[in-house]
PDB file of C-alpha atoms in Angstrom:
ATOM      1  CA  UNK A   1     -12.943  -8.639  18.344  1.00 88.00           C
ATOM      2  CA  UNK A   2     -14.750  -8.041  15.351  1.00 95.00           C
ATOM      3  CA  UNK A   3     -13.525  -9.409  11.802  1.00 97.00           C
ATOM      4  CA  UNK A   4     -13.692  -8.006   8.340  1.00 96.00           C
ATOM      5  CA  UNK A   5     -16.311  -9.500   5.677  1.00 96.00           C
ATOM      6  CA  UNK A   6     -17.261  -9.007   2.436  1.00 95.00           C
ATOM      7  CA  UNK A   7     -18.811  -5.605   3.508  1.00 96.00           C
ATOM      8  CA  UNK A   8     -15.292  -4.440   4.027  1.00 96.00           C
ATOM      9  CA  UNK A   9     -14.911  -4.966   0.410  1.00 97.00           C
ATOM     10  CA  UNK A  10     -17.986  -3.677  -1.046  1.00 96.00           C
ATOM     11  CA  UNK A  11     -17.706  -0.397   1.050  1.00 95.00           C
ATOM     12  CA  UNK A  12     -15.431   0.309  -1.319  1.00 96.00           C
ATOM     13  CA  UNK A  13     -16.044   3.128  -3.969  1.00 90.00           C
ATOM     14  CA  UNK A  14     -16.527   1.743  -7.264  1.00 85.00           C
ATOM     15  CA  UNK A  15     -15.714   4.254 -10.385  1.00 80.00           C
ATOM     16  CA  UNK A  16     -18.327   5.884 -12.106  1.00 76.00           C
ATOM     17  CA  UNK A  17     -19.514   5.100 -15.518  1.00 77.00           C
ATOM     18  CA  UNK A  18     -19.300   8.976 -16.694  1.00 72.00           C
ATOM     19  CA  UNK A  19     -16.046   9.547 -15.058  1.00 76.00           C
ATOM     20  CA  UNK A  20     -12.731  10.663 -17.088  1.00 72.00           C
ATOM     21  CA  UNK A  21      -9.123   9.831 -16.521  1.00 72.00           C
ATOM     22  CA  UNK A  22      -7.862  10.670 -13.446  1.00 69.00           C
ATOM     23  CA  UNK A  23     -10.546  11.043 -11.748  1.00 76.00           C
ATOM     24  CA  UNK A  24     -10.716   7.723  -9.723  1.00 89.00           C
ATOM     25  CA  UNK A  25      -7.099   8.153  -8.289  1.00 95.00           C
ATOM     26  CA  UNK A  26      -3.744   9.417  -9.125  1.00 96.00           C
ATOM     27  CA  UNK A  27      -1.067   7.518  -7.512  1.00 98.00           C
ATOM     28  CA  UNK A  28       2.550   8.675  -7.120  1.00 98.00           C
ATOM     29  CA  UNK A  29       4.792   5.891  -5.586  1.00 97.00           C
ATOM     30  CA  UNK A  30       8.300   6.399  -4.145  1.00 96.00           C
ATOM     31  CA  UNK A  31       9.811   3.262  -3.713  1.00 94.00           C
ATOM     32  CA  UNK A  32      12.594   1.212  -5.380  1.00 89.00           C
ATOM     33  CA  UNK A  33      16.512   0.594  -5.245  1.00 88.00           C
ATOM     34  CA  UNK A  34      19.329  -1.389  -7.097  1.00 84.00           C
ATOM     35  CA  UNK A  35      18.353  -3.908  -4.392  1.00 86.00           C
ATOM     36  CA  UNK A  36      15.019  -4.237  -4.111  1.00 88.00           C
ATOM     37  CA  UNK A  37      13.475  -3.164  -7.660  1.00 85.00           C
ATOM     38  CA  UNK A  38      11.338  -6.148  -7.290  1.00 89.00           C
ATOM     39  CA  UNK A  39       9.452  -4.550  -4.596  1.00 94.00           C
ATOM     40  CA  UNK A  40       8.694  -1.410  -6.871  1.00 92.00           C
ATOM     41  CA  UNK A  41       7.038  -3.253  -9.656  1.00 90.00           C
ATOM     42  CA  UNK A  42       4.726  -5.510  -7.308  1.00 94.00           C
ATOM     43  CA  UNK A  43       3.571  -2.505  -6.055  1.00 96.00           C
ATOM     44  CA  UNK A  44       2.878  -0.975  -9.512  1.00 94.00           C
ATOM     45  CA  UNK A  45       1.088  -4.667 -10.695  1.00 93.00           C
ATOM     46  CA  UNK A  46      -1.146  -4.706  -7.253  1.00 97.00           C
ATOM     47  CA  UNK A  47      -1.967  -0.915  -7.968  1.00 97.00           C
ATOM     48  CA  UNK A  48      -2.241  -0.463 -11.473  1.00 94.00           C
ATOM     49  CA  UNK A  49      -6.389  -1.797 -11.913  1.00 94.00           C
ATOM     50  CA  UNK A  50      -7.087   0.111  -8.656  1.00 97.00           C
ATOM     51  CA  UNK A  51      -6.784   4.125  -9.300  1.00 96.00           C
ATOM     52  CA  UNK A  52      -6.229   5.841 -12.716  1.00 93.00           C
ATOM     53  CA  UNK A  53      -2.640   7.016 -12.730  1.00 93.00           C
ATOM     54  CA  UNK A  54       0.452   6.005 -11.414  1.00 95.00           C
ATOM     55  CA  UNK A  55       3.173   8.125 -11.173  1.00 95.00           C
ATOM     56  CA  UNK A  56       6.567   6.931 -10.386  1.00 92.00           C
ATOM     57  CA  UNK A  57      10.073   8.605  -8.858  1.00 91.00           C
ATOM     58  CA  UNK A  58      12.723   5.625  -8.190  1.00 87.00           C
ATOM     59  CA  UNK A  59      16.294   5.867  -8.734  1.00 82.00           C
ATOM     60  CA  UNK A  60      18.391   5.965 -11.773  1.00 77.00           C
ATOM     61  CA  UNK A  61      19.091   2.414 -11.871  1.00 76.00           C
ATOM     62  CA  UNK A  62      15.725   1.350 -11.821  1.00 71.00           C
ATOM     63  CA  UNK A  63      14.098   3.486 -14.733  1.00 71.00           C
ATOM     64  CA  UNK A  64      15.046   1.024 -17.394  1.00 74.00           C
ATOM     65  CA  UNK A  65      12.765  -1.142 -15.439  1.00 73.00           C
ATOM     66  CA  UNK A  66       9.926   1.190 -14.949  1.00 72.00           C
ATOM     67  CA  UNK A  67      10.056   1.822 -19.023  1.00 74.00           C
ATOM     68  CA  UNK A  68       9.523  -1.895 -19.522  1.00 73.00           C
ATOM     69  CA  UNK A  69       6.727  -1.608 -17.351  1.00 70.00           C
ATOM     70  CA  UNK A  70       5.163   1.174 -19.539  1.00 73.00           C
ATOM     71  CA  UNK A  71       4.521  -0.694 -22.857  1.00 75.00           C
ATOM     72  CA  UNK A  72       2.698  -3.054 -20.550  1.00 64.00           C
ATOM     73  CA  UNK A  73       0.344   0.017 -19.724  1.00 68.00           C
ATOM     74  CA  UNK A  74      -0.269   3.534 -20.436  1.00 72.00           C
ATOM     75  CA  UNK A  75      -1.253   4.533 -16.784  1.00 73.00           C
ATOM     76  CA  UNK A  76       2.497   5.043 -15.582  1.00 86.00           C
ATOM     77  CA  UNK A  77       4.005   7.853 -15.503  1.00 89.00           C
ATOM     78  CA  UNK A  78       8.153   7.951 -15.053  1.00 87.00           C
ATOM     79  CA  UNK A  79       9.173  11.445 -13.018  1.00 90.00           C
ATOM     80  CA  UNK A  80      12.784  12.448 -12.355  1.00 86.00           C
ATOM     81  CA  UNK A  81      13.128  13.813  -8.900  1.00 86.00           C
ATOM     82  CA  UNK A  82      14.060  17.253 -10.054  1.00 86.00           C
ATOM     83  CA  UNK A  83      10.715  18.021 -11.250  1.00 87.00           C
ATOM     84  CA  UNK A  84       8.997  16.075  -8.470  1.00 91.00           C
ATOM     85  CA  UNK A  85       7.846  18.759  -6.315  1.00 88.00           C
ATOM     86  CA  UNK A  86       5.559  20.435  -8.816  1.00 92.00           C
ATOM     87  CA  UNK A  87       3.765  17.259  -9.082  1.00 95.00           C
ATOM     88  CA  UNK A  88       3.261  16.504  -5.123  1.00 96.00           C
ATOM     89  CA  UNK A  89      -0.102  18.673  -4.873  1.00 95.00           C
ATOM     90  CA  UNK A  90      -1.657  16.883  -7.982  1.00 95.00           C
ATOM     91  CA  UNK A  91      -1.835  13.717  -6.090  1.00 97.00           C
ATOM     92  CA  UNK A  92      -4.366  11.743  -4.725  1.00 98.00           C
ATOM     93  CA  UNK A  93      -1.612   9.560  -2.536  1.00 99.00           C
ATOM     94  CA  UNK A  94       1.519   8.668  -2.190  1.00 99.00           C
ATOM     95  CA  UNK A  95       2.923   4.690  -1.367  1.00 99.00           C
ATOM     96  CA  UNK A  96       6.346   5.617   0.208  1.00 99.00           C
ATOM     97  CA  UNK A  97       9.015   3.391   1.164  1.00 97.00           C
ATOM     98  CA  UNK A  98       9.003  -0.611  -0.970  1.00 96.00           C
ATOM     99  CA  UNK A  99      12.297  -1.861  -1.408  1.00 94.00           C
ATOM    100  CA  UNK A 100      13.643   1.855  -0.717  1.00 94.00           C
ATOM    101  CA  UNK A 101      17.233   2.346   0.479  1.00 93.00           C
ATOM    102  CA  UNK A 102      18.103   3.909   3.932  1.00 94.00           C
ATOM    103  CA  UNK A 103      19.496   7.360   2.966  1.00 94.00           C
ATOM    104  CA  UNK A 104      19.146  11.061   3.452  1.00 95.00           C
ATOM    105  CA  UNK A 105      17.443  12.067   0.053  1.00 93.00           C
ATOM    106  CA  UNK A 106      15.074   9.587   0.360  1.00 95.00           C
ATOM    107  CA  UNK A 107      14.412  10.417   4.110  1.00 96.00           C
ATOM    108  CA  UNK A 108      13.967  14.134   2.741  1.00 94.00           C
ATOM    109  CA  UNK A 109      11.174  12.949   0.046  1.00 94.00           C
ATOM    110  CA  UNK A 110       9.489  11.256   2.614  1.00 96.00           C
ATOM    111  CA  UNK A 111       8.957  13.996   5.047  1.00 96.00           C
ATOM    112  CA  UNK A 112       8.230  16.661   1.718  1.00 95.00           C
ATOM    113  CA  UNK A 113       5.396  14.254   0.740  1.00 96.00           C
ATOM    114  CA  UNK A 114       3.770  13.689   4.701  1.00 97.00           C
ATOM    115  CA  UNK A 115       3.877  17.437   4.972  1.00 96.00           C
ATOM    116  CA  UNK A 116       1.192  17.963   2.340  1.00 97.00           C
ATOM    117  CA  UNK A 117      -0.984  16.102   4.465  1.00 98.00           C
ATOM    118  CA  UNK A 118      -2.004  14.268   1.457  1.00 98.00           C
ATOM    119  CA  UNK A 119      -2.979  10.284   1.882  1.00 99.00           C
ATOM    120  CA  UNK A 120       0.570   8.138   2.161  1.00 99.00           C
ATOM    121  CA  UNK A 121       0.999   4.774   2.903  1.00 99.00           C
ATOM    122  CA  UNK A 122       4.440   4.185   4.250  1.00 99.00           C
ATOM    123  CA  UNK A 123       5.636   0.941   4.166  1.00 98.00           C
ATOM    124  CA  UNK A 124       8.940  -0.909   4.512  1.00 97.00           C
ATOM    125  CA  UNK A 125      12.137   1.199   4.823  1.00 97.00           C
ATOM    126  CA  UNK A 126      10.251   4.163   5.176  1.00 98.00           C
ATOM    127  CA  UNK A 127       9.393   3.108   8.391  1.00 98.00           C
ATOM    128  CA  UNK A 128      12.687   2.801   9.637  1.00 96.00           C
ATOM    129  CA  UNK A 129      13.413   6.637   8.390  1.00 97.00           C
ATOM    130  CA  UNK A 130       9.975   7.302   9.885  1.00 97.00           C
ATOM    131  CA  UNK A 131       9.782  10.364  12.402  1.00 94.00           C
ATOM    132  CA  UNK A 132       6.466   9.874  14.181  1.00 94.00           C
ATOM    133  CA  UNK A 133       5.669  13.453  14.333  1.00 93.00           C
ATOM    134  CA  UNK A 134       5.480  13.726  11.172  1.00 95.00           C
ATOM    135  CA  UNK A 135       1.903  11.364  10.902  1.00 97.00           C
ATOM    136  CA  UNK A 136      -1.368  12.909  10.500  1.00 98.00           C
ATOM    137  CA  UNK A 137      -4.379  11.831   9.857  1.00 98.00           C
ATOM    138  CA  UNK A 138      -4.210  10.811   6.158  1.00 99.00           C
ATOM    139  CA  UNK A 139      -1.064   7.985   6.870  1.00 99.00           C
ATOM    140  CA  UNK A 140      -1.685   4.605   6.726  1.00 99.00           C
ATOM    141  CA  UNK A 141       1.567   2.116   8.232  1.00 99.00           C
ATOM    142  CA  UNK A 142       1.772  -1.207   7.129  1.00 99.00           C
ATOM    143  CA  UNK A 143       4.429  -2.922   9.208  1.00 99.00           C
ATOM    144  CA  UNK A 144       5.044  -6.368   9.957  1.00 98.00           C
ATOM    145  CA  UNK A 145       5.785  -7.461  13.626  1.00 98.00           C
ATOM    146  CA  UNK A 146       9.164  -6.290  13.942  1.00 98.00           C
ATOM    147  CA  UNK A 147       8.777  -3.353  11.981  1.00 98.00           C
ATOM    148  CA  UNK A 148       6.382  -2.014  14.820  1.00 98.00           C
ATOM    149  CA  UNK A 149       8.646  -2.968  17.587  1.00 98.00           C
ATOM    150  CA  UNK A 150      11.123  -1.015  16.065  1.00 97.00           C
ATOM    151  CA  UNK A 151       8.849   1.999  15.391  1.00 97.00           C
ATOM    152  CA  UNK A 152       7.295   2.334  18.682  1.00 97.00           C
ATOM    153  CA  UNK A 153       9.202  -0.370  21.120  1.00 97.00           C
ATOM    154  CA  UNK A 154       5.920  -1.593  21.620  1.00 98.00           C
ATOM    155  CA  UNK A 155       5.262  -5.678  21.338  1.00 98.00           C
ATOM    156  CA  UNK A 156       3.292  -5.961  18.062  1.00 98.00           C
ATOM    157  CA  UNK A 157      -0.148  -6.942  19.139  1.00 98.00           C
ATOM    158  CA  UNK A 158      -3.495  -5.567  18.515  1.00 98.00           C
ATOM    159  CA  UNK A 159      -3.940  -3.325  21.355  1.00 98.00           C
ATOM    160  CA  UNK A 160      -0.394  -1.777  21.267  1.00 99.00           C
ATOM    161  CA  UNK A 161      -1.570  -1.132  17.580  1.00 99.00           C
ATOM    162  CA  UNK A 162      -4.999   0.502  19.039  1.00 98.00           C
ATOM    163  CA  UNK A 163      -2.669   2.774  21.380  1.00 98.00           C
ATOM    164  CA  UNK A 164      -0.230   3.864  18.613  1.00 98.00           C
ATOM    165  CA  UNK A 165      -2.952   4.511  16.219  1.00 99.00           C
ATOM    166  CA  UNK A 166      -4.974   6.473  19.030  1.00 98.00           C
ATOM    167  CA  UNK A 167      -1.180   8.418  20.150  1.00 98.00           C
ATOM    168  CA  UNK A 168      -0.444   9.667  16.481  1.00 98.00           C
ATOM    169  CA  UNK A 169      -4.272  10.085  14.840  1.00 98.00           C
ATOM    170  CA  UNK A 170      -3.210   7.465  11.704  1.00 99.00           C
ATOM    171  CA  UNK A 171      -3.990   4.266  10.934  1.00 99.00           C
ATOM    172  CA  UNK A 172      -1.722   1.129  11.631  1.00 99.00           C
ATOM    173  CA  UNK A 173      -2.274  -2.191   9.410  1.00 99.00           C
ATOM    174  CA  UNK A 174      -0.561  -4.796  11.158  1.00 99.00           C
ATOM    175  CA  UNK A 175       0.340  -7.619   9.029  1.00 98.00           C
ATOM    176  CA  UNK A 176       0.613 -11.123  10.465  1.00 97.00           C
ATOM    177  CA  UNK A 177      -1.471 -14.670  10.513  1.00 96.00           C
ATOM    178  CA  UNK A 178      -4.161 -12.199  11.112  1.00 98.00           C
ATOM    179  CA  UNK A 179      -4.386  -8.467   9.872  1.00 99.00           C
ATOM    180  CA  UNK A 180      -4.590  -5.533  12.862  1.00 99.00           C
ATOM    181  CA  UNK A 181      -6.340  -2.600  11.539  1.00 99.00           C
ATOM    182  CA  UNK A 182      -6.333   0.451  13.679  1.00 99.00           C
ATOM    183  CA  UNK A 183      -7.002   4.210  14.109  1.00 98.00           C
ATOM    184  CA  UNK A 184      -8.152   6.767  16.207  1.00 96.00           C
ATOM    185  CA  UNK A 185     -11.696   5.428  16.739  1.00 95.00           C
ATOM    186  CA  UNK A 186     -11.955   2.315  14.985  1.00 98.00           C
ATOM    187  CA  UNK A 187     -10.610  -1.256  14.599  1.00 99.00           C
ATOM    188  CA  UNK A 188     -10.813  -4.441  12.756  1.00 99.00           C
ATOM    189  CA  UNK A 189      -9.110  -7.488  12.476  1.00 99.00           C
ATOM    190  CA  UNK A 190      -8.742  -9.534   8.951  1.00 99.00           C
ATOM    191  CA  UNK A 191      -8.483 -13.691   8.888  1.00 98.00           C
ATOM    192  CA  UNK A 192      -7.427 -15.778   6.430  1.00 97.00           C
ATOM    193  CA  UNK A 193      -4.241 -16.258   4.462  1.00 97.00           C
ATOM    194  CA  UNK A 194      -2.087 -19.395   4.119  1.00 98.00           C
ATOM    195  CA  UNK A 195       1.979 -20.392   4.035  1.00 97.00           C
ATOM    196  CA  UNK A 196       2.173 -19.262   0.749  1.00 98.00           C
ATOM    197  CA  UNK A 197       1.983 -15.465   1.735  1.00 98.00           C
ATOM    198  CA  UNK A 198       5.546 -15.537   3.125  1.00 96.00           C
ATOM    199  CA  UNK A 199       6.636 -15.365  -0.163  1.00 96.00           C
ATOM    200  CA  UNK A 200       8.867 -11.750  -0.378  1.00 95.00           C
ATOM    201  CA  UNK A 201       6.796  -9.525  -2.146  1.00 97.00           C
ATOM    202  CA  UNK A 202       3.607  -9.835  -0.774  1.00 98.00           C
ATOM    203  CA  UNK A 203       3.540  -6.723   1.531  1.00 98.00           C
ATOM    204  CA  UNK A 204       4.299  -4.805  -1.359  1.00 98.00           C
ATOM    205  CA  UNK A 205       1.359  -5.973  -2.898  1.00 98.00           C
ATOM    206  CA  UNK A 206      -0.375  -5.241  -0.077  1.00 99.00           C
ATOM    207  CA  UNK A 207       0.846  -1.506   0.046  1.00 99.00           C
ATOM    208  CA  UNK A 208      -0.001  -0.898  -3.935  1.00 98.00           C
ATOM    209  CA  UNK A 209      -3.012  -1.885  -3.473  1.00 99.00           C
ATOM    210  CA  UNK A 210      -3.716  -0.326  -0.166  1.00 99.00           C
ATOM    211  CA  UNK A 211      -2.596   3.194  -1.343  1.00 99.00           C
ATOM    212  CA  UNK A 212      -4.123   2.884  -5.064  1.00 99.00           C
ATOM    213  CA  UNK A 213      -7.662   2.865  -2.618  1.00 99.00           C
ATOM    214  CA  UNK A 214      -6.671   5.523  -1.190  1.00 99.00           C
ATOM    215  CA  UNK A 215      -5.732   7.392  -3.957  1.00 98.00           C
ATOM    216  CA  UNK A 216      -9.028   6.662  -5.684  1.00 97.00           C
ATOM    217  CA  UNK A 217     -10.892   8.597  -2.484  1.00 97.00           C
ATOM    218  CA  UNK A 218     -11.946   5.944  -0.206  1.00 98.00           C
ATOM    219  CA  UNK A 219     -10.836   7.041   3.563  1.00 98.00           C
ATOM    220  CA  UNK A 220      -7.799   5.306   5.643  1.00 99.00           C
ATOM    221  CA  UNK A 221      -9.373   2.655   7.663  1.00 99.00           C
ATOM    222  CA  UNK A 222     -11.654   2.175   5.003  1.00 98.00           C
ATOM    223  CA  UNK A 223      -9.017   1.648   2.217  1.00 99.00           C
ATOM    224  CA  UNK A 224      -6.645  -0.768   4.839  1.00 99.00           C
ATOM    225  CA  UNK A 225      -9.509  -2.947   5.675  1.00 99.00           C
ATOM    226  CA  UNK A 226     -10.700  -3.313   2.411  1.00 99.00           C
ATOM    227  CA  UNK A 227      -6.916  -3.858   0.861  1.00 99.00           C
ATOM    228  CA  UNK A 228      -5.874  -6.710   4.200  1.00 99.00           C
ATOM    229  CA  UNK A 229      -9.216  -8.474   2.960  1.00 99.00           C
ATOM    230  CA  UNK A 230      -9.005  -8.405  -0.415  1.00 99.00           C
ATOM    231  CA  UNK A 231      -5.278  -9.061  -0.190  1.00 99.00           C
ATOM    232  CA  UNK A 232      -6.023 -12.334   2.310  1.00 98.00           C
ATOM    233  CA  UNK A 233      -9.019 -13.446  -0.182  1.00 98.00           C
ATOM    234  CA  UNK A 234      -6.678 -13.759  -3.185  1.00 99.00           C
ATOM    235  CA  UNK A 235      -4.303 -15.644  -1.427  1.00 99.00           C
ATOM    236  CA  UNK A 236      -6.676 -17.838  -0.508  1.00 98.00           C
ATOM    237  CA  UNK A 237      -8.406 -18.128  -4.216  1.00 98.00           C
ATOM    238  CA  UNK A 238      -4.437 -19.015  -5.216  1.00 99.00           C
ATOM    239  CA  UNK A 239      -4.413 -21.667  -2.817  1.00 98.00           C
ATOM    240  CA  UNK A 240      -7.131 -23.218  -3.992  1.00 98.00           C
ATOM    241  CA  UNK A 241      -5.569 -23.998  -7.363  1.00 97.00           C
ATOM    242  CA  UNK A 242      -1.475 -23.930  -6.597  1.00 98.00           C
ATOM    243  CA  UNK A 243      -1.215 -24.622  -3.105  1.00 98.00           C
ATOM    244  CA  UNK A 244       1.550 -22.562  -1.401  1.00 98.00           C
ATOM    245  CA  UNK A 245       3.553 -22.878  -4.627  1.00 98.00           C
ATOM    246  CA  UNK A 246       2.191 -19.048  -5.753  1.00 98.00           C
ATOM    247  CA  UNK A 247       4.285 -16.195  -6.150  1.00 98.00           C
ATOM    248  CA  UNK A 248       4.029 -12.914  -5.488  1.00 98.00           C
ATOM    249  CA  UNK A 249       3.681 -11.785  -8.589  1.00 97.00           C
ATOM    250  CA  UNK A 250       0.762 -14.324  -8.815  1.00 98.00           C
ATOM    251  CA  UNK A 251      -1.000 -12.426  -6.018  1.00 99.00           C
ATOM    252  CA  UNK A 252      -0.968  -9.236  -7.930  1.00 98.00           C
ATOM    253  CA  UNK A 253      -2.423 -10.596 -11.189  1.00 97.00           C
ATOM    254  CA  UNK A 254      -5.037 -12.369  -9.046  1.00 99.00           C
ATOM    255  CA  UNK A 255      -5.910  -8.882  -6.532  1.00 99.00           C
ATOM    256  CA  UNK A 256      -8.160  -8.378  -9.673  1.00 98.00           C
ATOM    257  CA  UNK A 257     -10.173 -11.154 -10.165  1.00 98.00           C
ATOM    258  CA  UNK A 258     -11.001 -12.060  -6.576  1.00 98.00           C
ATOM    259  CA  UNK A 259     -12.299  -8.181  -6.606  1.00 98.00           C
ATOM    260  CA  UNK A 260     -14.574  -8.921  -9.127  1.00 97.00           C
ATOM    261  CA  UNK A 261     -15.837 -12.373  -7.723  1.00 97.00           C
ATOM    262  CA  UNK A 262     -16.428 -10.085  -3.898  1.00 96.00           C
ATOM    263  CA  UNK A 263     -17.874  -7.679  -5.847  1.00 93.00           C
ATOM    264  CA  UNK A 264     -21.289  -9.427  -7.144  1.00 83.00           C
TER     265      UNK A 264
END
């Protein structure tokens, strides 16, 4: 079975010194409820130093959150979801489905955003709502073993993964003690991690950062491997200092420095 290194990482395009804003990524995440609004801004922290621009659509309870979050930084951008559509083809990617509620209008946004064949990671409660047919090429899922049982009433293992992947032309990250990655001709498993990652929060981390790769134009498999190994690696670099006793909002703010220490 062959693992993910450093090379994983480094694969990874880096942005260019003469570039402008927006060009290395805009992000627009759908995510969020009364709920869950933890799961929202996790996956804004683990995105935000990845890709240029996030834009954000979350429900009306959550927006006095999402303002908070933009004194911290000018790269979010709060959308209402009756002007939504006219911003779908400006994107680089969409992350759909953290800490999302199980509805109809949310179902609806879901399938509107897959059908521009656009990059998506869908993650969480989006794949509950989740119709396969509607995957293409550009979808990335992140579920965690039961999540894929559910999906595809397969056991969640890496060559039911493999099969899935192959069936629907996506790519499947498969989150446990070790990281499946899988698509139509490719697949790599990531090590590492410790106890401290079954902290809530850290697959939204996961899927931030996942997506902002994509949305800064590196490919699928490319942007899952890189995102389950760089996710894995700053667990571990938390570990090191804090034992298990991290947060998830510790793994975000440290998804930045491990890059940097993988990157040299």
């Amino acid at each position: 079975m062959p693992y993910c290194t450093k090379r994983c990482w480094l694969a990874i395009k880096k942005p260019k010194k003469k570039s402008h804003k927006g060009e290395n990524g805009k992000l627009l995440i759908l995510a969020g409820s009364p709920l869950y609004h933890g799961a929202l801004e996790l996956a804004i922290l683990a995105a935000v130093r990845f890709c240029d621009l996030i834009y954000v659509c979350t429900c009306k309870e959550n927006r006095a959150l999402i303002k908070k979050l933009k004194l911290l930084t000018p790269n979010i951008i709060l959308l209402n979801k009756k002007t939504l559509p006219k911003f779908f083809p400006k994107m680089d990617a969409f992350l759909l489905g953290c800490g999302w509620e199980d509805n109809d209008e949310n179902c609806i946004l879901m399938e509107n955003a897959l059908n521009t064949k656009k990059p998506a990671v869908i993650d969480a409660t989006a794949l509950k709502m989740l119709n396969p047919d509607f995957l293409h090429k550009n979808c990335t899922l992140t579920p965690h073993a039961e999540e894929f049982k559910q999906l595809f009433s397969l056991p969640a293992t890496a060559k039911s993964a493999k099969k899935m992947a192959k069936k629907f032309d996506c790519t499947i990250l498969l989150k446990g003690p070790v990281d499946y990655i899988a698509s139509k001709n490719k697949f790599i498993a990531v090590s590492g991690g410790n106890a401290g990652m079954t902290k809530g929060g850290t697959g939204d981390v996961l899927a931030g950062l996942c997506a902002a790769l994509l949305a800064a134009g590196n490919p699928p498999h490319e942007s899952a491997a890189a995102a389950a190994f760089l996710n894995k690696r700053a667990a571990d670099e938390l570990f090191k200092k804090m034992g298990a006793y991290y947060s998830s909002l510790d793994l975000a703010s440290q998804l930045a420095f491990t890059a940097k220490k993988l990157s040299k």
